[in-house]
XYZ file of C-alpha atoms in Angstrom:
298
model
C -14.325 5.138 1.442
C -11.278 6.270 2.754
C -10.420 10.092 1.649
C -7.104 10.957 0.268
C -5.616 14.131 -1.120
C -3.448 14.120 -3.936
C -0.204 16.033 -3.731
C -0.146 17.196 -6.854
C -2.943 19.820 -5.813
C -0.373 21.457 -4.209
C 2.337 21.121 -6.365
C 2.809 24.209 -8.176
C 2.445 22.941 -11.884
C -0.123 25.124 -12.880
C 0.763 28.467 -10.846
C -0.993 27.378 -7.882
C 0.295 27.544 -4.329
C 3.557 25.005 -3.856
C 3.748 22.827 -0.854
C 6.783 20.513 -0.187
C 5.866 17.198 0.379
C 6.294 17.001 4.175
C 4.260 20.288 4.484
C 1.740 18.717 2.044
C 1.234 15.706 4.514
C 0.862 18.255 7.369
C -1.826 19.995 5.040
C -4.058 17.049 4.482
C -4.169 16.086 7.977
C -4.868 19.574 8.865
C -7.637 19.627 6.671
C -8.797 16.597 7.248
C -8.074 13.620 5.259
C -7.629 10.231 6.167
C -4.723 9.506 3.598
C -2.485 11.035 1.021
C -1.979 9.732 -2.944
C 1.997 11.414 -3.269
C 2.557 11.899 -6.572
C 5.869 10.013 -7.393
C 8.032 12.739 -9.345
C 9.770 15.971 -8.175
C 9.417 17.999 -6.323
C 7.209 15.310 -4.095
C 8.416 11.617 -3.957
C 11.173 11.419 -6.808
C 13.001 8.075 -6.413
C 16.126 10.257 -7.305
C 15.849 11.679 -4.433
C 14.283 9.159 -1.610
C 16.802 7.124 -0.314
C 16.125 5.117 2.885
C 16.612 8.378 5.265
C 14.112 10.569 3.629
C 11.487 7.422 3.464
C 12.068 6.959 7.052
C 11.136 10.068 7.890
C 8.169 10.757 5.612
C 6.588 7.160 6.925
C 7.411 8.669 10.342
C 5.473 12.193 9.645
C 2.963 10.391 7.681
C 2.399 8.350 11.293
C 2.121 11.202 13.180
C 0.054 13.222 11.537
C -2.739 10.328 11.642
C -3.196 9.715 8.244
C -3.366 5.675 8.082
C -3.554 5.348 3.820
C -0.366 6.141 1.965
C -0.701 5.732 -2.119
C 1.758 6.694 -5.026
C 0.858 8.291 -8.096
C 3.413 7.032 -11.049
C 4.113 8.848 -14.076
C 4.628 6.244 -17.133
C 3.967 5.775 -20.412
C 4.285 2.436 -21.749
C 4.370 3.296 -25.421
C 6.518 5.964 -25.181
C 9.057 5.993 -27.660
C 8.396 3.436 -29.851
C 9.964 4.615 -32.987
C 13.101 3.903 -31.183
C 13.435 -0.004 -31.049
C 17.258 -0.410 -29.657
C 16.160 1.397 -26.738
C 14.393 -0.703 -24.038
C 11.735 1.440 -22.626
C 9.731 -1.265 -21.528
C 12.541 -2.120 -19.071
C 13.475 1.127 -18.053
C 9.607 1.743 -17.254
C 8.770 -1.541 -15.285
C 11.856 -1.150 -13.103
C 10.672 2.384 -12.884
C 7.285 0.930 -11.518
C 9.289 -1.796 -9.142
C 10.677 0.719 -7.491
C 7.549 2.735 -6.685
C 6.461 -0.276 -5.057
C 9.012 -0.384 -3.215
C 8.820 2.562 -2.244
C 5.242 3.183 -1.317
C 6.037 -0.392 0.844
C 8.483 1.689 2.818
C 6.469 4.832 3.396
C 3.718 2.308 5.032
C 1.655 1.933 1.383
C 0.309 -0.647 -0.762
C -1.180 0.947 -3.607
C 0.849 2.423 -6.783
C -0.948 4.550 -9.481
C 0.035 3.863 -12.592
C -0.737 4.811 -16.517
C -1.262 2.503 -19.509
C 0.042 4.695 -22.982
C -0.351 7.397 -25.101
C -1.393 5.684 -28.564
C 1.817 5.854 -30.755
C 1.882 6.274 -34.814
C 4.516 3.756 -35.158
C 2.276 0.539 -34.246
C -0.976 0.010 -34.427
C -3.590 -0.055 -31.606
C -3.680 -4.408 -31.070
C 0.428 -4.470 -31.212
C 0.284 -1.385 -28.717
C -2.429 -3.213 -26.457
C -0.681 -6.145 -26.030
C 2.380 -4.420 -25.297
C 0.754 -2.984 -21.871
C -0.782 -5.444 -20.940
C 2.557 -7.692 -21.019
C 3.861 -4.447 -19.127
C 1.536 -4.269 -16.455
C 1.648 -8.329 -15.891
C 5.422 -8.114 -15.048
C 5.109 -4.889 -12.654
C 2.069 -6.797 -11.050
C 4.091 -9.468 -10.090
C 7.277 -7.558 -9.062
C 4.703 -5.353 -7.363
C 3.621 -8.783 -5.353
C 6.585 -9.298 -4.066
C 6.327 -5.693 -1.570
C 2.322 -6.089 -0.620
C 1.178 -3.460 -3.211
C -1.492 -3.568 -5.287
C -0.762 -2.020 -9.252
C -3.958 0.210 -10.116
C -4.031 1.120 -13.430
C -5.984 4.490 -14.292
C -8.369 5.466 -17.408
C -6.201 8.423 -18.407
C -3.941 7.770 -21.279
C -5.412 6.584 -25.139
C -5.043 2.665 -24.875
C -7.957 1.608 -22.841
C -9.549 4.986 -21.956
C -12.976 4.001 -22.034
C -14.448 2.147 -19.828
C -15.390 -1.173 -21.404
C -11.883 -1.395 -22.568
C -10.232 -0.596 -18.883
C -12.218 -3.349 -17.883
C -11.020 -5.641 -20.507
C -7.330 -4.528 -20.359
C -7.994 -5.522 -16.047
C -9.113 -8.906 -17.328
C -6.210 -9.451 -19.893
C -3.721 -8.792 -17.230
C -5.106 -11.715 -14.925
C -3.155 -10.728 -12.150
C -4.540 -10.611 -8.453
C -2.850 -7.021 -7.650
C -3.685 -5.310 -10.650
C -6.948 -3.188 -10.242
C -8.653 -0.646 -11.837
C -7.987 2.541 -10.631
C -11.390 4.308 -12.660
C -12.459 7.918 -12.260
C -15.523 9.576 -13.639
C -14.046 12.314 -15.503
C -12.832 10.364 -18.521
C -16.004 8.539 -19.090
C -18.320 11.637 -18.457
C -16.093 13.365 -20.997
C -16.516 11.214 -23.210
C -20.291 11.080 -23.022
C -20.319 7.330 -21.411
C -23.406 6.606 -18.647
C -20.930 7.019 -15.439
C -23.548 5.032 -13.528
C -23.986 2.049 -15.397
C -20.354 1.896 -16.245
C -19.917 2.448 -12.067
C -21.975 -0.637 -11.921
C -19.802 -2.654 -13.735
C -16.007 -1.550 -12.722
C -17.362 -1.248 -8.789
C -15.778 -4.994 -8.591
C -12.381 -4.096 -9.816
C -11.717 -0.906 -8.488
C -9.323 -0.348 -5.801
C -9.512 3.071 -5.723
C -10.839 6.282 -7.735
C -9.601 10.100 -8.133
C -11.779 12.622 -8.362
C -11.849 16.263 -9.805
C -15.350 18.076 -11.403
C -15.431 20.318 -14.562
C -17.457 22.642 -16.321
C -17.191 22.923 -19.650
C -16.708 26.432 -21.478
C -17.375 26.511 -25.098
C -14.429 27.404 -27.993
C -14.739 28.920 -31.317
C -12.536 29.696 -34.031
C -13.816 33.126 -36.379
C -14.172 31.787 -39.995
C -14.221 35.983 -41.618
C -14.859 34.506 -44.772
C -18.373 33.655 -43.502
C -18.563 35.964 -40.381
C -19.245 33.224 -38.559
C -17.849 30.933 -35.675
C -16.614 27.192 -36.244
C -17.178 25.366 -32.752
C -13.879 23.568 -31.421
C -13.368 21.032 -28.895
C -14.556 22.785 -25.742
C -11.946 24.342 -22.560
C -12.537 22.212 -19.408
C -12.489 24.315 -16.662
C -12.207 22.663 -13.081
C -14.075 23.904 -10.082
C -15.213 22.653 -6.956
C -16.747 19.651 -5.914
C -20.346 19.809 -6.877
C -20.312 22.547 -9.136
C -19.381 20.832 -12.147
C -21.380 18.436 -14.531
C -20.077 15.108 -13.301
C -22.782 13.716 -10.914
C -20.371 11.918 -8.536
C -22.931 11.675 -5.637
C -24.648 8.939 -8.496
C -21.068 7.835 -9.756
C -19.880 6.855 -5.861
C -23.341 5.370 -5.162
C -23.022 3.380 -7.931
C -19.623 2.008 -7.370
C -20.305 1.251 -3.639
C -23.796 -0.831 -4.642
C -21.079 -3.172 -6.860
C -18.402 -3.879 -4.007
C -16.211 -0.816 -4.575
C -14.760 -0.665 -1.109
C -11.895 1.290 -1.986
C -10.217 5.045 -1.427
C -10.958 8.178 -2.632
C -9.102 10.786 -3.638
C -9.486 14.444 -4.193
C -6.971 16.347 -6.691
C -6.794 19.840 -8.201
C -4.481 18.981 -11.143
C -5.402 22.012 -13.668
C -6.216 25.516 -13.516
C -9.015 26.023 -10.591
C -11.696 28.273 -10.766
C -10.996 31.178 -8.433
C -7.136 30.540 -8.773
C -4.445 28.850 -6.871
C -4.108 30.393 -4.237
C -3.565 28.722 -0.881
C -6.926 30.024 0.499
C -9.021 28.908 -2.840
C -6.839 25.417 -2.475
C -7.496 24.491 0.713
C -11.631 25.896 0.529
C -12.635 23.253 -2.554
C -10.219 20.562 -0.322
C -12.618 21.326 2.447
C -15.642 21.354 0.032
C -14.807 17.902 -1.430
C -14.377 16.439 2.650
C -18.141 17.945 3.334
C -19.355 16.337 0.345
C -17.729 13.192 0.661
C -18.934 12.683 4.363
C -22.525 13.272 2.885
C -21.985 10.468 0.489
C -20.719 7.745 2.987
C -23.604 8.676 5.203
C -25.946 7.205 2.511
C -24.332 4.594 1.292
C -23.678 3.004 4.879
């Protein structure tokens, strides 16, 4: 299990501490890791702004930093815009995922992150299904032709739970497309991580990993001086402070052939802020843990 830090800890969406992307890749070997998952948008790995110079070089820094697994994150939406026929999305979004290919080929990669859709009112859920996984088939087999593996995450509506990421995996049929499954979404949504580890181990290529707590909301009803509970805040903090067991979760997925990376990302608001110093201390947390893990699985 092979860990990897993903950039966009360090990447200054939420307030936290910004890091460029070669001083990211100096970070994680600093700290540690054995890889880096580079999230494929500004201000990281933007194919605006990567030509063959600036890939060059970051494959060179990656090199000599040590860190021997290189991964892109991608940023799609396959149902995006759907209410808009004339315009060809689906194009414009599998070229989009070519090119990461391509690109995580050049920086010494073979793995490309990618999403599946954000359910959309203007088709229904079967029409929108089939529409991905016809999407994901043709940037599998573009994604052939550079070495790299597609691996599609549980993160956006169409196939977020578990049994369904499997299916959509199956429906695809393609040799390089794996699952790409994290505990989060299934814990969330009040799935049994472990047996559903048990069953996407086989499939995975790789999983990301973040813990939560969750903090309860209310909304004051004065009419009845009373509180109406709301969806609850999740709050991120480190490694094994949340609710997610993922000492059971990697277990599992190791006992059914997961042999794949890991990554660690802070990608919301962090308990204790984002500064550099909180940053780096739950990066450093997640390594500790991690090594503790492969010990007892091996």
């Amino acid at each position: 299990m092979d860990a990897l830090l993903h950039s966009i800890s360090y990447g200054g969406t939420w307030g936290q501490a910004f890091l460029t992307a070669e001083q990211f890749i100096d970070k994680a070997a600093e700290l540690g890791y054995d890889g880096v998952l580079l999230a494929a948008k500004r201000p990281h790995v933007s194919l605006l702004d990567c030509n063959a110079e600036a890939r060059a070089a970051l494959r060179e820094r990656i090199a000599a930093r040590g860190l021997r697994r290189v991964a892109l994150a991608g940023y799609n939406n396959f149902t995006a815009d759907l209410e808009h026929g004339d315009v060809p999305n689906q194009e414009i979004q599998i070229h989009y995922v070519t090119e990461l290919a391509r690109l995580a080929r050049d920086l010494g990669g073979d793995l490309v992150r990618i999403f599946t859709g954000y359910e959309h009112p203007s088709a229904g859920y079967s029409a929108q299904w089939n529409l991905v996984v016809a999407a994901i088939r043709q940037c599998a087999r573009r994604a052939a032709d550079f070495g790299v593996t597609i691996g599609v995450q549980n993160h956006h509506d169409i196939a977020a739970g578990w049994e369904s990421q499997y299916d959509l995996v199956q429906a695809v049929d393609e040799p390089n497309c794996k699952a790409l499954f994290d505990a989060w979404a299934p814990a969330l949504q009040g799935a049994d991580i472990v047996a559903a580890a048990r069953k996407m181990g086989s499939i995975t290529a790789h999983t990301t990993i973040a813990n939560y707590q969750r903090r309860p909301r209310y909304k004051y009803e004065p009419a009845v001086v009373n509180y109406t509970p709301l969806t609850p805040y999740v709050q991120a903090v480190p490694i094994e402070e949340g609710f997610i067991d993922y000492r059971a979760f990697l277990t599992a997925l190791h006992a059914s052939g997961f042999r794949g990376s890991v990554a660690y990302e802070m990608c919301s608001p962090l308990e204790g802020g984002g500064r550099m110093e909180n940053l780096d201390r739950c990066a450093r947390l997640f390594l500790e843990f991690l090594g503790r893990v492969r010990q007892e699985t091996h």
